[in-house]
Amino acid sequence: MTVAIKVTNLTKRFARSGGYLDLLPGFIRKKQWVTAVHNASFEVKDGEIFGLLGPNGAGKTTIIKMLCTLVLPTSGTASCYGHDVAKEEQDVKEMVGLVSADERSFYWRLTGRQNLEFYGALYRMPAPRVRERIDELLSMVGLTTEANRRFQTYSTGMRQRLAIARGLLNNPKIIFVDEPTKGLDPINAKRVREFLRGKMAGAGRTVILATHYMAEAQELCDRLAIVNRGRIIAVGSIPELRNVFQMQDKCQLAVRNLTENFVNTINQVPGVARCGQLQRHNGVAKWELFLSDRVLALPEIMRRIVMAGGDVCDCSVTETPLEEILVTALGKTDREIE
């Protein structure tokens, strides 16, 4: 499959400002450097939704800004469809779009349509084509009837939809979406997610989504890169990340014709971290098991139950939530750095 984005050892360091102290005459302050992104490496496939998942301040936005040519990397390389973001800046700009939750980039006294016309002029699009494209996008994001209202009168959800329209103005091959549902109520957040999945990814575009919402990443992304303290911890689909960071599987068994003491037998099975009885009703016992090795433990558990004359009424395995995977991954990185 075609590689849309290739990032190799990408690093960005910033000089930390001394604030007002830097303005004092004769004040000399030794520069302090902050590494926002440290040796990040990953690839994004053509047409997929790729997530950058991590806490606030992890470096997700800085990665996006470098890939959009808004910030130059300190070292390393990155390319969009083979075009280097540092050496072929104009070629990259023509193929990417950015959707940000930052409202300060809009002109509040202009209408929604006038804002889009302004950004269309920056792309040097012909006026007739700009008007046609704006009509298409306003209809797509559901703002046709609100197009001539001033931006300052828009609700938070409407502002975010206008930001999406602006990001699609130049019909980009790659769209970067930074915290798209930040500050939105659940209904508008759901609409934005549906739009991202249906209208953006559905059109064959490559989408890079930066978020710290686990449910959002799980719903939208084909693959994820977990980011912490500027480092890429792991890259993969959610099942792949579970295989790397999941410590235990949780399983519930409903069994009949076994004594309460049989729990001790299950606890001795290799791969069982812990087994306990939750309840017993009408001769059916419900057990809760934590398995360090599900593949090893479950067949042996079933064999011992059958050999003891018991019946298995029900068996369910609960997958580890993405939140727990993220917490495990972040904790591992914190320990390695410290």
Coordinates of C-alpha atoms in Angstrom, one line a residue:
M1 CA 0.0 0.0 0.0
T2 CA 1.1 3.6 -0.8
V3 CA 2.8 5.4 2.1
A4 CA 1.1 8.8 2.6
I5 CA 3.4 10.1 5.4
K6 CA 6.8 8.9 6.4
V7 CA 8.4 10.3 9.6
T8 CA 11.9 9.3 10.6
N9 CA 13.7 10.4 13.8
L10 CA 11.7 13.7 13.8
T11 CA 12.8 16.0 16.6
K12 CA 11.8 19.5 17.6
R13 CA 13.5 21.6 20.3
F14 CA 12.3 25.0 21.5
A15 CA 14.2 27.7 23.5
R16 CA 12.1 28.3 26.7
S17 CA 11.3 32.0 27.1
G18 CA 12.1 33.9 30.2
G19 CA 8.9 36.0 29.9
Y20 CA 9.2 39.6 31.0
L21 CA 12.7 39.0 32.3
D22 CA 14.0 38.8 28.7
L23 CA 12.8 42.4 28.2
L24 CA 14.8 43.9 31.0
P25 CA 17.9 45.9 29.9
G26 CA 21.1 44.1 30.6
F27 CA 19.4 40.9 31.7
I28 CA 21.3 37.9 30.4
R29 CA 19.7 34.6 30.7
K30 CA 21.1 31.2 29.7
K31 CA 18.9 29.6 27.2
Q32 CA 16.9 26.6 28.3
W33 CA 15.9 24.1 25.7
V34 CA 12.7 22.0 25.7
T35 CA 12.4 18.9 23.5
A36 CA 8.8 18.9 22.4
V37 CA 9.2 15.9 20.0
H38 CA 12.0 13.4 20.4
N39 CA 13.1 11.0 17.5
A40 CA 9.5 10.3 16.4
S41 CA 9.2 7.7 13.7
F42 CA 6.1 6.2 12.0
E43 CA 4.4 5.7 8.7
V44 CA 0.8 6.5 7.7
K45 CA -0.8 4.5 4.9
D46 CA -2.8 6.1 2.0
G47 CA -6.5 6.5 2.9
E48 CA -6.4 5.5 6.5
I49 CA -7.4 7.4 9.6
F50 CA -4.3 7.5 11.8
G51 CA -4.5 8.7 15.4
L52 CA -2.0 10.5 17.6
L53 CA -3.2 9.6 21.0
G54 CA -1.7 11.0 24.2
P55 CA -2.2 13.4 27.1
N56 CA -2.2 17.2 26.8
G57 CA 1.4 18.4 26.2
A58 CA 2.5 15.1 24.8
G59 CA 3.7 16.7 21.5
K60 CA 0.8 15.7 19.2
T61 CA 0.2 19.3 18.0
T62 CA 3.9 19.9 17.4
I63 CA 4.1 16.8 15.2
I64 CA 1.1 18.0 13.2
K65 CA 2.6 21.5 12.8
M66 CA 5.8 20.1 11.5
L67 CA 4.0 17.9 9.0
C68 CA 1.9 20.9 7.8
T69 CA 5.2 23.0 7.4
L70 CA 4.1 25.5 10.1
V71 CA 7.2 24.6 12.2
L72 CA 10.5 23.4 10.9
P73 CA 12.0 20.3 12.6
T74 CA 15.2 20.6 14.5
S75 CA 16.4 17.2 13.1
G76 CA 15.1 14.2 11.3
T77 CA 12.9 13.9 8.2
A78 CA 9.3 13.8 7.3
S79 CA 7.6 13.6 3.9
C80 CA 4.0 13.7 2.5
Y81 CA 3.6 11.5 -0.5
G82 CA 7.3 11.7 -1.1
H83 CA 7.6 15.5 -0.7
D84 CA 10.0 16.6 2.1
V85 CA 8.2 19.0 4.6
A86 CA 11.4 21.1 5.0
K87 CA 12.8 21.2 1.5
E88 CA 9.5 21.1 -0.6
E89 CA 7.3 23.3 1.6
Q90 CA 5.1 24.6 -1.2
D91 CA 4.4 21.1 -2.6
V92 CA 3.4 19.9 0.8
K93 CA 1.2 22.9 1.5
E94 CA -0.8 22.3 -1.7
M95 CA -1.7 18.8 -0.6
V96 CA -2.5 19.2 3.1
G97 CA -5.4 20.8 5.1
L98 CA -5.5 21.6 8.8
V99 CA -8.6 21.5 11.1
S100 CA -7.8 23.0 14.5
A101 CA -9.9 23.9 17.5
D102 CA -8.2 27.2 17.7
E103 CA -10.8 29.9 17.1
R104 CA -8.3 32.8 17.0
S105 CA -7.4 32.0 13.4
F106 CA -10.9 33.2 12.3
Y107 CA -12.0 36.8 11.9
W108 CA -14.8 37.3 14.3
R109 CA -16.4 40.3 12.5
L110 CA -16.6 38.6 9.2
T111 CA -19.3 36.2 8.2
G112 CA -18.7 32.5 7.8
R113 CA -18.7 32.8 4.0
Q114 CA -16.3 35.9 4.1
N115 CA -13.9 33.9 6.3
L116 CA -13.8 31.1 3.8
E117 CA -13.4 33.6 0.9
F118 CA -10.4 35.1 2.6
Y119 CA -8.7 31.7 3.1
G120 CA -9.6 30.8 -0.5
A121 CA -7.7 33.9 -1.7
L122 CA -4.7 32.8 0.3
Y123 CA -4.7 29.5 -1.6
R124 CA -4.8 31.7 -4.8
M125 CA -7.9 29.9 -6.0
P126 CA -9.8 31.6 -8.9
A127 CA -12.8 33.6 -7.5
P128 CA -15.5 31.6 -9.4
R129 CA -14.0 28.3 -8.2
V130 CA -13.8 29.7 -4.6
R131 CA -17.5 30.6 -4.6
E132 CA -18.4 27.2 -6.0
R133 CA -16.2 25.3 -3.5
I134 CA -17.5 27.4 -0.6
D135 CA -21.1 26.5 -1.5
E136 CA -20.2 22.8 -1.6
L137 CA -18.5 22.9 1.7
L138 CA -21.1 25.0 3.5
S139 CA -23.7 22.5 2.4
M140 CA -21.5 19.5 3.4
V141 CA -21.1 20.8 7.0
G142 CA -24.7 22.1 7.3
L143 CA -24.0 25.8 7.5
T144 CA -25.6 27.0 4.3
T145 CA -28.4 28.9 6.1
E146 CA -25.9 30.4 8.6
A147 CA -23.2 31.4 6.0
N148 CA -24.0 35.1 6.2
R149 CA -23.9 35.4 10.0
R150 CA -20.9 36.9 11.7
F151 CA -18.5 34.3 13.1
Q152 CA -18.8 35.9 16.6
T153 CA -22.4 34.8 16.7
Y154 CA -21.6 31.1 15.9
S155 CA -22.0 28.4 18.6
T156 CA -18.9 26.3 19.4
G157 CA -20.2 23.5 17.3
M158 CA -20.8 25.8 14.3
R159 CA -17.3 27.2 14.6
Q160 CA -15.8 23.7 14.6
R161 CA -17.8 22.8 11.5
L162 CA -16.6 26.0 9.8
A163 CA -13.0 25.0 10.7
I164 CA -13.6 21.7 9.0
A165 CA -14.9 23.5 5.9
R166 CA -11.8 25.7 5.9
G167 CA -9.5 22.6 6.2
L168 CA -11.2 21.1 3.1
L169 CA -11.1 24.3 1.0
N170 CA -8.2 23.3 -1.2
N171 CA -9.4 19.7 -1.5
P172 CA -6.4 18.3 0.2
K173 CA -5.1 14.7 -0.1
I174 CA -4.1 14.7 3.6
I175 CA -6.2 16.4 6.3
F176 CA -4.8 17.0 9.8
V177 CA -7.4 17.2 12.6
D178 CA -6.2 18.5 15.9
E179 CA -8.6 17.9 18.9
P180 CA -11.8 18.2 16.7
T181 CA -14.3 17.8 19.5
K182 CA -12.6 19.9 22.1
G183 CA -15.2 21.9 24.1
L184 CA -18.2 20.4 22.2
D185 CA -21.3 19.0 23.8
P186 CA -21.9 15.2 23.2
I187 CA -24.4 15.8 20.4
N188 CA -22.1 18.1 18.4
A189 CA -19.1 15.9 19.2
K190 CA -21.0 12.9 17.7
R191 CA -21.8 14.8 14.6
V192 CA -18.2 15.8 14.1
R193 CA -17.0 12.2 14.5
E194 CA -19.6 11.0 12.0
F195 CA -18.5 13.6 9.6
L196 CA -14.9 12.7 9.9
R197 CA -15.6 9.0 9.4
G198 CA -18.2 9.5 6.6
K199 CA -17.3 12.5 4.6
M200 CA -13.5 12.9 5.1
A201 CA -12.2 9.3 5.2
G202 CA -15.0 8.1 3.0
A203 CA -13.8 10.4 0.2
G204 CA -10.5 8.5 0.2
R205 CA -8.4 11.1 2.0
T206 CA -5.7 10.3 4.5
V207 CA -6.7 11.7 7.9
I208 CA -4.3 12.4 10.8
L209 CA -6.3 12.8 14.1
A210 CA -4.7 14.2 17.3
T211 CA -6.8 13.5 20.4
H212 CA -6.6 12.6 24.0
Y213 CA -10.1 11.1 24.1
M214 CA -9.8 7.3 24.1
A215 CA -13.4 6.7 22.9
E216 CA -12.9 9.0 20.0
A217 CA -9.6 7.3 18.9
Q218 CA -11.3 3.8 19.3
E219 CA -14.3 4.9 17.2
L220 CA -12.4 6.6 14.4
C221 CA -8.9 5.4 13.9
D222 CA -7.6 2.4 11.9
R223 CA -4.2 2.6 13.6
L224 CA -2.8 4.7 16.5
A225 CA 0.5 6.1 17.7
I226 CA 0.6 6.5 21.4
V227 CA 2.6 9.7 22.2
N228 CA 4.0 10.7 25.6
R229 CA 6.6 13.4 26.5
G230 CA 7.4 13.9 22.8
R231 CA 8.1 10.2 22.2
I232 CA 6.3 7.6 20.1
I233 CA 5.7 4.7 22.5
A234 CA 4.0 2.3 20.1
V235 CA 2.2 2.2 16.8
G236 CA -0.5 -0.2 15.7
S237 CA -4.2 -1.1 15.6
I238 CA -6.0 -1.4 18.9
P239 CA -5.8 -5.2 18.9
E240 CA -2.1 -4.9 18.2
L241 CA -1.6 -2.4 21.1
R242 CA -3.6 -4.7 23.4
N243 CA -1.2 -7.5 22.6
V244 CA 1.7 -5.3 23.6
F245 CA 0.4 -3.6 26.8
Q246 CA -2.4 -5.8 28.1
M247 CA -1.3 -7.5 31.2
Q248 CA -4.3 -9.6 32.1
D249 CA -7.6 -10.7 30.5
K250 CA -10.8 -10.6 32.6
C251 CA -13.1 -13.6 32.2
Q252 CA -16.4 -14.6 33.8
L253 CA -17.5 -18.2 34.0
A254 CA -20.9 -19.6 35.0
V255 CA -20.6 -23.2 36.1
R256 CA -22.9 -25.9 37.6
N257 CA -22.3 -29.0 39.7
L258 CA -19.1 -27.9 41.3
T259 CA -18.3 -27.1 44.9
E260 CA -17.1 -23.7 46.2
N261 CA -13.7 -25.3 46.9
F262 CA -13.1 -25.9 43.2
V263 CA -12.0 -22.3 42.9
N264 CA -8.8 -23.3 44.6
T265 CA -8.2 -25.9 41.8
I266 CA -8.7 -23.2 39.1
N267 CA -6.2 -20.9 40.9
Q268 CA -3.5 -23.5 40.4
V269 CA -3.9 -23.6 36.6
P270 CA -0.9 -22.0 34.8
G271 CA -1.8 -18.6 33.3
V272 CA -4.5 -17.9 36.0
A273 CA -3.6 -14.8 38.0
R274 CA -6.6 -15.0 40.3
C275 CA -10.0 -16.6 40.4
G276 CA -12.8 -15.8 42.8
Q277 CA -16.5 -16.6 43.2
L278 CA -18.8 -13.7 42.7
Q279 CA -22.2 -15.3 43.5
R280 CA -24.1 -18.6 43.5
H281 CA -27.7 -18.8 42.5
N282 CA -29.9 -21.9 41.9
G283 CA -26.8 -24.2 41.8
V284 CA -25.0 -22.0 39.3
A285 CA -21.8 -20.3 40.4
K286 CA -20.4 -17.3 38.7
W287 CA -16.6 -17.0 38.8
E288 CA -14.4 -14.0 37.9
L289 CA -11.0 -14.9 36.6
F290 CA -8.0 -12.7 35.7
L291 CA -5.8 -14.5 33.2
S292 CA -2.1 -13.6 32.5
D293 CA -2.2 -16.1 29.6
R294 CA -5.7 -16.7 28.2
V295 CA -4.5 -19.1 25.4
L296 CA -2.7 -21.3 27.9
A297 CA -5.3 -21.1 30.8
L298 CA -8.8 -21.4 29.3
P299 CA -8.4 -24.8 27.6
E300 CA -7.0 -26.3 30.8
I301 CA -9.7 -24.7 32.9
M302 CA -12.4 -26.2 30.7
R303 CA -10.7 -29.6 30.8
R304 CA -10.6 -29.6 34.6
I305 CA -14.2 -28.5 34.9
V306 CA -15.4 -31.3 32.6
M307 CA -13.2 -33.9 34.4
A308 CA -14.7 -32.9 37.7
G309 CA -18.2 -33.5 36.4
G310 CA -19.1 -29.8 36.1
D311 CA -21.0 -28.0 33.3
V312 CA -20.0 -24.7 31.8
C313 CA -23.2 -22.6 31.4
D314 CA -21.5 -19.4 30.1
C315 CA -18.1 -18.0 29.4
S316 CA -17.3 -14.4 28.5
V317 CA -13.9 -12.6 28.1
T318 CA -13.8 -8.8 28.6
E319 CA -11.2 -6.9 26.5
T320 CA -9.1 -4.4 28.3
P321 CA -10.4 -0.9 27.7
L322 CA -8.2 1.4 25.7
E323 CA -7.9 3.7 28.7
E324 CA -6.1 1.0 30.6
I325 CA -3.8 0.3 27.7
L326 CA -3.0 4.0 27.5
V327 CA -2.3 4.3 31.2
T328 CA 0.0 1.2 31.1
A329 CA 1.9 2.6 28.1
L330 CA 2.3 6.0 29.6
G331 CA 3.5 4.6 32.9
K332 CA 6.0 2.4 31.1
T333 CA 7.4 5.5 29.3
D334 CA 7.5 7.6 32.4
R335 CA 9.6 5.0 34.2
E336 CA 12.0 4.6 31.3
I337 CA 12.6 8.4 31.1
E338 CA 13.0 8.9 34.8

